[in-house]
mmCIF file with all atom_site columns, N, CA and C in Angstrom:
data_model
loop_
_atom_site.group_PDB
_atom_site.id
_atom_site.type_symbol
_atom_site.label_atom_id
_atom_site.label_alt_id
_atom_site.label_comp_id
_atom_site.label_asym_id
_atom_site.label_entity_id
_atom_site.label_seq_id
_atom_site.pdbx_PDB_ins_code
_atom_site.Cartn_x
_atom_site.Cartn_y
_atom_site.Cartn_z
_atom_site.occupancy
_atom_site.B_iso_or_equiv
_atom_site.pdbx_formal_charge
_atom_site.auth_seq_id
_atom_site.auth_comp_id
_atom_site.auth_asym_id
_atom_site.auth_atom_id
_atom_site.pdbx_PDB_model_num
ATOM 1   N N  . UNK F 1 1  ? -4.757  -24.755 -0.820  1.00 0.00 ? 812 UNK F N  1
ATOM 2   C CA . UNK F 1 1  ? -3.972  -25.604 -1.714  1.00 0.00 ? 812 UNK F CA 1
ATOM 3   C C  . UNK F 1 1  ? -4.305  -26.846 -1.260  1.00 0.00 ? 812 UNK F C  1
ATOM 4   N N  . UNK F 1 2  ? -4.163  -27.685 -1.761  1.00 0.00 ? 813 UNK F N  1
ATOM 5   C CA . UNK F 1 2  ? -4.292  -29.396 -2.081  1.00 0.00 ? 813 UNK F CA 1
ATOM 6   C C  . UNK F 1 2  ? -3.390  -29.723 -2.638  1.00 0.00 ? 813 UNK F C  1
ATOM 7   N N  . UNK F 1 3  ? -2.937  -31.066 -2.630  1.00 0.00 ? 814 UNK F N  1
ATOM 8   C CA . UNK F 1 3  ? -2.031  -31.900 -3.344  1.00 0.00 ? 814 UNK F CA 1
ATOM 9   C C  . UNK F 1 3  ? -3.068  -32.167 -4.685  1.00 0.00 ? 814 UNK F C  1
ATOM 10  N N  . UNK F 1 4  ? -2.011  -31.738 -5.744  1.00 0.00 ? 815 UNK F N  1
ATOM 11  C CA . UNK F 1 4  ? -2.752  -31.861 -7.266  1.00 0.00 ? 815 UNK F CA 1
ATOM 12  C C  . UNK F 1 4  ? -3.217  -30.666 -7.814  1.00 0.00 ? 815 UNK F C  1
ATOM 13  N N  . UNK F 1 5  ? -3.164  -29.593 -7.177  1.00 0.00 ? 816 UNK F N  1
ATOM 14  C CA . UNK F 1 5  ? -3.826  -28.472 -7.371  1.00 0.00 ? 816 UNK F CA 1
ATOM 15  C C  . UNK F 1 5  ? -2.550  -27.785 -8.703  1.00 0.00 ? 816 UNK F C  1
ATOM 16  N N  . UNK F 1 6  ? -3.137  -27.458 -9.806  1.00 0.00 ? 817 UNK F N  1
ATOM 17  C CA . UNK F 1 6  ? -2.041  -26.472 -10.411 1.00 0.00 ? 817 UNK F CA 1
ATOM 18  C C  . UNK F 1 6  ? -2.049  -24.905 -9.914  1.00 0.00 ? 817 UNK F C  1
ATOM 19  N N  . UNK F 1 7  ? -0.814  -24.671 -9.413  1.00 0.00 ? 818 UNK F N  1
ATOM 20  C CA . UNK F 1 7  ? -0.967  -23.607 -8.850  1.00 0.00 ? 818 UNK F CA 1
ATOM 21  C C  . UNK F 1 7  ? 0.566   -22.677 -9.841  1.00 0.00 ? 818 UNK F C  1
ATOM 22  N N  . UNK F 1 8  ? 0.632   -21.296 -9.678  1.00 0.00 ? 819 UNK F N  1
ATOM 23  C CA . UNK F 1 8  ? 1.022   -20.387 -10.089 1.00 0.00 ? 819 UNK F CA 1
ATOM 24  C C  . UNK F 1 8  ? 2.331   -19.925 -9.043  1.00 0.00 ? 819 UNK F C  1
ATOM 25  N N  . UNK F 1 9  ? 3.839   -19.934 -9.220  1.00 0.00 ? 820 UNK F N  1
ATOM 26  C CA . UNK F 1 9  ? 4.772   -19.430 -8.369  1.00 0.00 ? 820 UNK F CA 1
ATOM 27  C C  . UNK F 1 9  ? 5.553   -18.296 -8.696  1.00 0.00 ? 820 UNK F C  1
ATOM 28  N N  . UNK F 1 10 ? 5.094   -17.341 -8.003  1.00 0.00 ? 821 UNK F N  1
ATOM 29  C CA . UNK F 1 10 ? 5.791   -15.734 -8.143  1.00 0.00 ? 821 UNK F CA 1
ATOM 30  C C  . UNK F 1 10 ? 7.308   -15.401 -7.780  1.00 0.00 ? 821 UNK F C  1
ATOM 31  N N  . UNK F 1 11 ? 8.141   -15.164 -8.348  1.00 0.00 ? 822 UNK F N  1
ATOM 32  C CA . UNK F 1 11 ? 8.961   -14.715 -7.469  1.00 0.00 ? 822 UNK F CA 1
ATOM 33  C C  . UNK F 1 11 ? 8.966   -13.472 -6.737  1.00 0.00 ? 822 UNK F C  1
ATOM 34  N N  . UNK F 1 12 ? 9.551   -13.410 -5.444  1.00 0.00 ? 823 UNK F N  1
ATOM 35  C CA . UNK F 1 12 ? 9.798   -12.284 -4.603  1.00 0.00 ? 823 UNK F CA 1
ATOM 36  C C  . UNK F 1 12 ? 11.383  -12.145 -3.806  1.00 0.00 ? 823 UNK F C  1
ATOM 37  N N  . UNK F 1 13 ? 11.884  -11.223 -4.573  1.00 0.00 ? 824 UNK F N  1
ATOM 38  C CA . UNK F 1 13 ? 13.363  -11.296 -3.737  1.00 0.00 ? 824 UNK F CA 1
ATOM 39  C C  . UNK F 1 13 ? 13.624  -10.147 -4.071  1.00 0.00 ? 824 UNK F C  1
ATOM 40  N N  . UNK F 1 14 ? 13.235  -8.854  -2.348  1.00 0.00 ? 825 UNK F N  1
ATOM 41  C CA . UNK F 1 14 ? 13.853  -7.756  -2.664  1.00 0.00 ? 825 UNK F CA 1
ATOM 42  C C  . UNK F 1 14 ? 15.163  -7.317  -2.974  1.00 0.00 ? 825 UNK F C  1
ATOM 43  N N  . UNK F 1 15 ? 15.814  -8.491  -2.824  1.00 0.00 ? 826 UNK F N  1
ATOM 44  C CA . UNK F 1 15 ? 17.402  -7.597  -2.728  1.00 0.00 ? 826 UNK F CA 1
ATOM 45  C C  . UNK F 1 15 ? 18.128  -8.542  -4.041  1.00 0.00 ? 826 UNK F C  1
ATOM 46  N N  . UNK F 1 16 ? 17.177  -8.879  -4.886  1.00 0.00 ? 827 UNK F N  1
ATOM 47  C CA . UNK F 1 16 ? 17.971  -9.503  -5.985  1.00 0.00 ? 827 UNK F CA 1
ATOM 48  C C  . UNK F 1 16 ? 17.673  -8.522  -7.339  1.00 0.00 ? 827 UNK F C  1
ATOM 49  N N  . UNK F 1 17 ? 18.777  -8.279  -8.262  1.00 0.00 ? 828 UNK F N  1
ATOM 50  C CA . UNK F 1 17 ? 18.168  -7.768  -9.387  1.00 0.00 ? 828 UNK F CA 1
ATOM 51  C C  . UNK F 1 17 ? 18.279  -8.298  -10.769 1.00 0.00 ? 828 UNK F C  1
ATOM 52  N N  . UNK F 1 18 ? 18.541  -9.779  -10.416 1.00 0.00 ? 829 UNK F N  1
ATOM 53  C CA . UNK F 1 18 ? 18.250  -10.510 -11.280 1.00 0.00 ? 829 UNK F CA 1
ATOM 54  C C  . UNK F 1 18 ? 16.622  -10.887 -11.638 1.00 0.00 ? 829 UNK F C  1
ATOM 55  N N  . UNK F 1 19 ? 16.485  -11.147 -12.964 1.00 0.00 ? 830 UNK F N  1
ATOM 56  C CA . UNK F 1 19 ? 15.143  -11.326 -13.288 1.00 0.00 ? 830 UNK F CA 1
ATOM 57  C C  . UNK F 1 19 ? 14.828  -13.071 -13.041 1.00 0.00 ? 830 UNK F C  1
ATOM 58  N N  . UNK F 1 20 ? 14.054  -13.121 -12.172 1.00 0.00 ? 831 UNK F N  1
ATOM 59  C CA . UNK F 1 20 ? 13.278  -14.769 -12.335 1.00 0.00 ? 831 UNK F CA 1
ATOM 60  C C  . UNK F 1 20 ? 12.008  -14.611 -12.925 1.00 0.00 ? 831 UNK F C  1
ATOM 61  N N  . UNK F 1 21 ? 12.029  -16.024 -13.716 1.00 0.00 ? 832 UNK F N  1
ATOM 62  C CA . UNK F 1 21 ? 10.550  -16.168 -14.544 1.00 0.00 ? 832 UNK F CA 1
ATOM 63  C C  . UNK F 1 21 ? 9.887   -16.676 -13.423 1.00 0.00 ? 832 UNK F C  1
ATOM 64  N N  . UNK F 1 22 ? 8.333   -16.389 -13.453 1.00 0.00 ? 833 UNK F N  1
ATOM 65  C CA . UNK F 1 22 ? 7.273   -17.212 -13.050 1.00 0.00 ? 833 UNK F CA 1
ATOM 66  C C  . UNK F 1 22 ? 7.107   -18.330 -13.501 1.00 0.00 ? 833 UNK F C  1
ATOM 67  N N  . UNK F 1 23 ? 6.480   -19.235 -12.510 1.00 0.00 ? 834 UNK F N  1
ATOM 68  C CA . UNK F 1 23 ? 6.580   -20.975 -12.813 1.00 0.00 ? 834 UNK F CA 1
ATOM 69  C C  . UNK F 1 23 ? 5.326   -21.412 -12.464 1.00 0.00 ? 834 UNK F C  1
ATOM 70  N N  . UNK F 1 24 ? 4.850   -22.401 -13.367 1.00 0.00 ? 835 UNK F N  1
ATOM 71  C CA . UNK F 1 24 ? 3.534   -23.048 -12.886 1.00 0.00 ? 835 UNK F CA 1
ATOM 72  C C  . UNK F 1 24 ? 3.369   -24.484 -12.846 1.00 0.00 ? 835 UNK F C  1
ATOM 73  N N  . UNK F 1 25 ? 3.055   -25.274 -11.823 1.00 0.00 ? 836 UNK F N  1
ATOM 74  C CA . UNK F 1 25 ? 3.422   -26.553 -11.586 1.00 0.00 ? 836 UNK F CA 1
ATOM 75  C C  . UNK F 1 25 ? 2.195   -27.119 -10.891 1.00 0.00 ? 836 UNK F C  1
ATOM 76  N N  . UNK F 1 26 ? 2.390   -28.491 -10.116 1.00 0.00 ? 837 UNK F N  1
ATOM 77  C CA . UNK F 1 26 ? 1.346   -29.064 -9.815  1.00 0.00 ? 837 UNK F CA 1
ATOM 78  C C  . UNK F 1 26 ? 1.993   -29.024 -8.047  1.00 0.00 ? 837 UNK F C  1
ATOM 79  N N  . UNK F 1 27 ? 0.848   -28.443 -7.000  1.00 0.00 ? 838 UNK F N  1
ATOM 80  C CA . UNK F 1 27 ? 1.299   -28.546 -6.059  1.00 0.00 ? 838 UNK F CA 1
ATOM 81  C C  . UNK F 1 27 ? 1.105   -29.906 -5.228  1.00 0.00 ? 838 UNK F C  1
ATOM 82  N N  . UNK F 1 28 ? 2.381   -30.419 -4.542  1.00 0.00 ? 839 UNK F N  1
ATOM 83  C CA . UNK F 1 28 ? 2.388   -31.349 -3.828  1.00 0.00 ? 839 UNK F CA 1
ATOM 84  C C  . UNK F 1 28 ? 2.469   -31.589 -2.569  1.00 0.00 ? 839 UNK F C  1
ATOM 85  N N  . UNK F 1 29 ? 2.750   -30.715 -1.631  1.00 0.00 ? 840 UNK F N  1
ATOM 86  C CA . UNK F 1 29 ? 2.725   -30.268 -0.014  1.00 0.00 ? 840 UNK F CA 1
ATOM 87  C C  . UNK F 1 29 ? 3.247   -28.966 0.199   1.00 0.00 ? 840 UNK F C  1
ATOM 88  N N  . UNK F 1 30 ? 3.401   -29.083 1.668   1.00 0.00 ? 841 UNK F N  1
ATOM 89  C CA . UNK F 1 30 ? 4.274   -28.078 1.993   1.00 0.00 ? 841 UNK F CA 1
ATOM 90  C C  . UNK F 1 30 ? 4.977   -28.053 2.906   1.00 0.00 ? 841 UNK F C  1
ATOM 91  N N  . UNK F 1 31 ? 6.645   -27.709 3.011   1.00 0.00 ? 842 UNK F N  1
ATOM 92  C CA . UNK F 1 31 ? 7.385   -27.761 3.834   1.00 0.00 ? 842 UNK F CA 1
ATOM 93  C C  . UNK F 1 31 ? 7.388   -27.096 5.097   1.00 0.00 ? 842 UNK F C  1
ATOM 94  N N  . UNK F 1 32 ? 7.189   -27.470 5.963   1.00 0.00 ? 843 UNK F N  1
ATOM 95  C CA . UNK F 1 32 ? 6.569   -26.657 7.237   1.00 0.00 ? 843 UNK F CA 1
ATOM 96  C C  . UNK F 1 32 ? 8.128   -26.259 8.133   1.00 0.00 ? 843 UNK F C  1
ATOM 97  N N  . UNK F 1 33 ? 9.402   -27.078 7.887   1.00 0.00 ? 844 UNK F N  1
ATOM 98  C CA . UNK F 1 33 ? 10.124  -26.681 9.119   1.00 0.00 ? 844 UNK F CA 1
ATOM 99  C C  . UNK F 1 33 ? 10.847  -25.405 8.453   1.00 0.00 ? 844 UNK F C  1
ATOM 100 N N  . UNK F 1 34 ? 11.149  -24.407 9.385   1.00 0.00 ? 845 UNK F N  1
ATOM 101 C CA . UNK F 1 34 ? 11.811  -23.245 9.299   1.00 0.00 ? 845 UNK F CA 1
ATOM 102 C C  . UNK F 1 34 ? 13.248  -23.581 9.004   1.00 0.00 ? 845 UNK F C  1
ATOM 103 N N  . UNK F 1 35 ? 13.738  -24.771 9.598   1.00 0.00 ? 846 UNK F N  1
ATOM 104 C CA . UNK F 1 35 ? 15.054  -24.931 9.498   1.00 0.00 ? 846 UNK F CA 1
ATOM 105 C C  . UNK F 1 35 ? 15.628  -25.302 8.616   1.00 0.00 ? 846 UNK F C  1
ATOM 106 N N  . UNK F 1 36 ? 14.499  -26.005 7.766   1.00 0.00 ? 847 UNK F N  1
ATOM 107 C CA . UNK F 1 36 ? 14.881  -26.706 6.865   1.00 0.00 ? 847 UNK F CA 1
ATOM 108 C C  . UNK F 1 36 ? 14.542  -25.752 5.063   1.00 0.00 ? 847 UNK F C  1
ATOM 109 N N  . UNK F 1 37 ? 14.247  -24.318 5.579   1.00 0.00 ? 848 UNK F N  1
ATOM 110 C CA . UNK F 1 37 ? 13.619  -23.896 4.487   1.00 0.00 ? 848 UNK F CA 1
ATOM 111 C C  . UNK F 1 37 ? 12.115  -23.926 4.232   1.00 0.00 ? 848 UNK F C  1
ATOM 112 N N  . UNK F 1 38 ? 11.314  -23.401 5.061   1.00 0.00 ? 849 UNK F N  1
ATOM 113 C CA . UNK F 1 38 ? 9.830   -24.062 4.807   1.00 0.00 ? 849 UNK F CA 1
ATOM 114 C C  . UNK F 1 38 ? 9.401   -23.528 3.420   1.00 0.00 ? 849 UNK F C  1
ATOM 115 N N  . UNK F 1 39 ? 8.366   -24.241 2.626   1.00 0.00 ? 850 UNK F N  1
ATOM 116 C CA . UNK F 1 39 ? 8.483   -23.523 1.552   1.00 0.00 ? 850 UNK F CA 1
ATOM 117 C C  . UNK F 1 39 ? 7.083   -24.627 0.970   1.00 0.00 ? 850 UNK F C  1
ATOM 118 N N  . UNK F 1 40 ? 6.895   -24.466 -0.280  1.00 0.00 ? 851 UNK F N  1
ATOM 119 C CA . UNK F 1 40 ? 5.883   -25.477 -1.400  1.00 0.00 ? 851 UNK F CA 1
ATOM 120 C C  . UNK F 1 40 ? 6.880   -26.325 -2.102  1.00 0.00 ? 851 UNK F C  1
ATOM 121 N N  . UNK F 1 41 ? 6.113   -27.737 -1.562  1.00 0.00 ? 852 UNK F N  1
ATOM 122 C CA . UNK F 1 41 ? 6.792   -28.549 -2.919  1.00 0.00 ? 852 UNK F CA 1
ATOM 123 C C  . UNK F 1 41 ? 5.721   -28.719 -4.313  1.00 0.00 ? 852 UNK F C  1
ATOM 124 N N  . UNK F 1 42 ? 6.854   -28.511 -5.417  1.00 0.00 ? 853 UNK F N  1
ATOM 125 C CA . UNK F 1 42 ? 6.016   -28.088 -6.544  1.00 0.00 ? 853 UNK F CA 1
ATOM 126 C C  . UNK F 1 42 ? 6.455   -29.164 -7.596  1.00 0.00 ? 853 UNK F C  1
ATOM 127 N N  . UNK F 1 43 ? 5.707   -29.814 -8.325  1.00 0.00 ? 854 UNK F N  1
ATOM 128 C CA . UNK F 1 43 ? 6.415   -30.250 -9.452  1.00 0.00 ? 854 UNK F CA 1
ATOM 129 C C  . UNK F 1 43 ? 6.322   -29.230 -10.548 1.00 0.00 ? 854 UNK F C  1
ATOM 130 N N  . UNK F 1 44 ? 7.522   -29.212 -11.450 1.00 0.00 ? 855 UNK F N  1
ATOM 131 C CA . UNK F 1 44 ? 7.645   -28.283 -12.544 1.00 0.00 ? 855 UNK F CA 1
ATOM 132 C C  . UNK F 1 44 ? 8.102   -28.706 -13.337 1.00 0.00 ? 855 UNK F C  1
ATOM 133 N N  . UNK F 1 45 ? 7.698   -28.712 -14.486 1.00 0.00 ? 856 UNK F N  1
ATOM 134 C CA . UNK F 1 45 ? 8.565   -29.257 -15.718 1.00 0.00 ? 856 UNK F CA 1
ATOM 135 C C  . UNK F 1 45 ? 9.380   -30.629 -15.555 1.00 0.00 ? 856 UNK F C  1
ATOM 136 N N  . UNK F 1 46 ? 8.219   -31.628 -14.819 1.00 0.00 ? 857 UNK F N  1
ATOM 137 C CA . UNK F 1 46 ? 9.101   -32.834 -14.812 1.00 0.00 ? 857 UNK F CA 1
ATOM 138 C C  . UNK F 1 46 ? 10.047  -33.206 -13.575 1.00 0.00 ? 857 UNK F C  1
ATOM 139 N N  . UNK F 1 47 ? 10.111  -31.627 -12.879 1.00 0.00 ? 858 UNK F N  1
ATOM 140 C CA . UNK F 1 47 ? 11.402  -32.031 -11.586 1.00 0.00 ? 858 UNK F CA 1
ATOM 141 C C  . UNK F 1 47 ? 10.362  -31.666 -10.360 1.00 0.00 ? 858 UNK F C  1
ATOM 142 N N  . UNK F 1 48 ? 10.514  -31.983 -9.402  1.00 0.00 ? 859 UNK F N  1
ATOM 143 C CA . UNK F 1 48 ? 10.195  -31.789 -8.260  1.00 0.00 ? 859 UNK F CA 1
ATOM 144 C C  . UNK F 1 48 ? 11.235  -30.872 -7.414  1.00 0.00 ? 859 UNK F C  1
ATOM 145 N N  . UNK F 1 49 ? 10.483  -29.418 -6.978  1.00 0.00 ? 860 UNK F N  1
ATOM 146 C CA . UNK F 1 49 ? 11.347  -28.385 -6.492  1.00 0.00 ? 860 UNK F CA 1
ATOM 147 C C  . UNK F 1 49 ? 10.715  -27.669 -5.118  1.00 0.00 ? 860 UNK F C  1
ATOM 148 N N  . UNK F 1 50 ? 11.574  -27.397 -4.621  1.00 0.00 ? 861 UNK F N  1
ATOM 149 C CA . UNK F 1 50 ? 10.950  -26.641 -3.461  1.00 0.00 ? 861 UNK F CA 1
ATOM 150 C C  . UNK F 1 50 ? 11.091  -25.346 -3.448  1.00 0.00 ? 861 UNK F C  1
ATOM 151 N N  . UNK F 1 51 ? 10.428  -24.352 -3.041  1.00 0.00 ? 862 UNK F N  1
ATOM 152 C CA . UNK F 1 51 ? 10.062  -22.863 -3.363  1.00 0.00 ? 862 UNK F CA 1
ATOM 153 C C  . UNK F 1 51 ? 10.032  -22.066 -2.160  1.00 0.00 ? 862 UNK F C  1
ATOM 154 N N  . UNK F 1 52 ? 10.750  -21.602 -1.453  1.00 0.00 ? 863 UNK F N  1
ATOM 155 C CA . UNK F 1 52 ? 11.019  -21.495 0.075   1.00 0.00 ? 863 UNK F CA 1
ATOM 156 C C  . UNK F 1 52 ? 9.725   -20.018 0.287   1.00 0.00 ? 863 UNK F C  1
ATOM 157 N N  . UNK F 1 53 ? 9.564   -19.995 0.993   1.00 0.00 ? 864 UNK F N  1
ATOM 158 C CA . UNK F 1 53 ? 8.353   -19.105 1.289   1.00 0.00 ? 864 UNK F CA 1
ATOM 159 C C  . UNK F 1 53 ? 8.894   -17.520 1.608   1.00 0.00 ? 864 UNK F C  1
ATOM 160 N N  . UNK F 1 54 ? 10.354  -17.411 1.579   1.00 0.00 ? 865 UNK F N  1
ATOM 161 C CA . UNK F 1 54 ? 10.842  -16.263 1.660   1.00 0.00 ? 865 UNK F CA 1
ATOM 162 C C  . UNK F 1 54 ? 10.866  -15.606 0.150   1.00 0.00 ? 865 UNK F C  1
ATOM 163 N N  . UNK F 1 55 ? 11.139  -16.207 -0.844  1.00 0.00 ? 866 UNK F N  1
ATOM 164 C CA . UNK F 1 55 ? 11.467  -15.561 -1.873  1.00 0.00 ? 866 UNK F CA 1
ATOM 165 C C  . UNK F 1 55 ? 10.248  -15.974 -2.979  1.00 0.00 ? 866 UNK F C  1
ATOM 166 N N  . UNK F 1 56 ? 9.058   -16.843 -2.564  1.00 0.00 ? 867 UNK F N  1
ATOM 167 C CA . UNK F 1 56 ? 8.353   -17.053 -3.498  1.00 0.00 ? 867 UNK F CA 1
ATOM 168 C C  . UNK F 1 56 ? 6.989   -16.750 -3.007  1.00 0.00 ? 867 UNK F C  1
ATOM 169 N N  . UNK F 1 57 ? 5.982   -16.541 -3.669  1.00 0.00 ? 868 UNK F N  1
ATOM 170 C CA . UNK F 1 57 ? 4.491   -16.615 -3.564  1.00 0.00 ? 868 UNK F CA 1
ATOM 171 C C  . UNK F 1 57 ? 3.861   -17.267 -4.029  1.00 0.00 ? 868 UNK F C  1
ATOM 172 N N  . UNK F 1 58 ? 2.928   -18.047 -3.727  1.00 0.00 ? 869 UNK F N  1
ATOM 173 C CA . UNK F 1 58 ? 2.478   -19.793 -4.512  1.00 0.00 ? 869 UNK F CA 1
ATOM 174 C C  . UNK F 1 58 ? 0.787   -19.132 -4.270  1.00 0.00 ? 869 UNK F C  1
ATOM 175 N N  . UNK F 1 59 ? 0.111   -19.351 -5.688  1.00 0.00 ? 870 UNK F N  1
ATOM 176 C CA . UNK F 1 59 ? -1.298  -19.188 -5.517  1.00 0.00 ? 870 UNK F CA 1
ATOM 177 C C  . UNK F 1 59 ? -2.072  -20.462 -6.381  1.00 0.00 ? 870 UNK F C  1
ATOM 178 N N  . UNK F 1 60 ? -3.090  -20.750 -5.971  1.00 0.00 ? 871 UNK F N  1
ATOM 179 C CA . UNK F 1 60 ? -3.854  -22.001 -6.833  1.00 0.00 ? 871 UNK F CA 1
ATOM 180 C C  . UNK F 1 60 ? -4.517  -20.944 -7.894  1.00 0.00 ? 871 UNK F C  1
ATOM 181 N N  . UNK F 1 61 ? -4.307  -21.952 -9.432  1.00 0.00 ? 872 UNK F N  1
ATOM 182 C CA . UNK F 1 61 ? -4.625  -21.236 -10.507 1.00 0.00 ? 872 UNK F CA 1
ATOM 183 C C  . UNK F 1 61 ? -5.884  -21.484 -10.697 1.00 0.00 ? 872 UNK F C  1
ATOM 184 N N  . UNK F 1 62 ? -6.719  -20.407 -10.876 1.00 0.00 ? 873 UNK F N  1
ATOM 185 C CA . UNK F 1 62 ? -8.409  -20.683 -10.935 1.00 0.00 ? 873 UNK F CA 1
ATOM 186 C C  . UNK F 1 62 ? -8.293  -20.681 -12.605 1.00 0.00 ? 873 UNK F C  1
ATOM 187 N N  . UNK F 1 63 ? -9.516  -21.979 -12.437 1.00 0.00 ? 874 UNK F N  1
ATOM 188 C CA . UNK F 1 63 ? -9.857  -22.499 -14.012 1.00 0.00 ? 874 UNK F CA 1
ATOM 189 C C  . UNK F 1 63 ? -11.103 -22.458 -14.252 1.00 0.00 ? 874 UNK F C  1
ATOM 190 N N  . UNK F 1 64 ? -11.794 -21.743 -15.620 1.00 0.00 ? 875 UNK F N  1
ATOM 191 C CA . UNK F 1 64 ? -13.431 -21.719 -15.558 1.00 0.00 ? 875 UNK F CA 1
ATOM 192 C C  . UNK F 1 64 ? -13.090 -22.865 -16.735 1.00 0.00 ? 875 UNK F C  1
ATOM 193 N N  . UNK F 1 65 ? -14.237 -23.909 -16.327 1.00 0.00 ? 876 UNK F N  1
ATOM 194 C CA . UNK F 1 65 ? -14.528 -25.173 -17.147 1.00 0.00 ? 876 UNK F CA 1
ATOM 195 C C  . UNK F 1 65 ? -15.817 -24.809 -17.771 1.00 0.00 ? 876 UNK F C  1
ATOM 196 N N  . UNK F 1 66 ? -15.599 -24.805 -19.029 1.00 0.00 ? 877 UNK F N  1
ATOM 197 C CA . UNK F 1 66 ? -17.208 -24.653 -20.447 1.00 0.00 ? 877 UNK F CA 1
ATOM 198 C C  . UNK F 1 66 ? -17.751 -25.761 -20.468 1.00 0.00 ? 877 UNK F C  1
ATOM 199 N N  . UNK F 1 67 ? -18.899 -25.843 -19.998 1.00 0.00 ? 878 UNK F N  1
ATOM 200 C CA . UNK F 1 67 ? -19.501 -27.003 -20.709 1.00 0.00 ? 878 UNK F CA 1
ATOM 201 C C  . UNK F 1 67 ? -20.622 -26.506 -22.219 1.00 0.00 ? 878 UNK F C  1
ATOM 202 N N  . UNK F 1 68 ? -20.313 -27.052 -22.913 1.00 0.00 ? 879 UNK F N  1
ATOM 203 C CA . UNK F 1 68 ? -21.103 -26.672 -24.282 1.00 0.00 ? 879 UNK F CA 1
ATOM 204 C C  . UNK F 1 68 ? -22.164 -28.120 -24.335 1.00 0.00 ? 879 UNK F C  1
#
């Protein structure tokens, strides 16, 4: 993934019974340090958030552009 890509974040927490909604946002960067919670930094609904690798899966949204 590259900065500026549209991404989908899918929650993954095998220990939680609480439903968590999927999110869509703009990928900004990756936080690599495990000590500070390695994860994806994403702009979602106008807010910059970090989604940890442990509890979220992140994938680029593939879009098809149709030219007429």
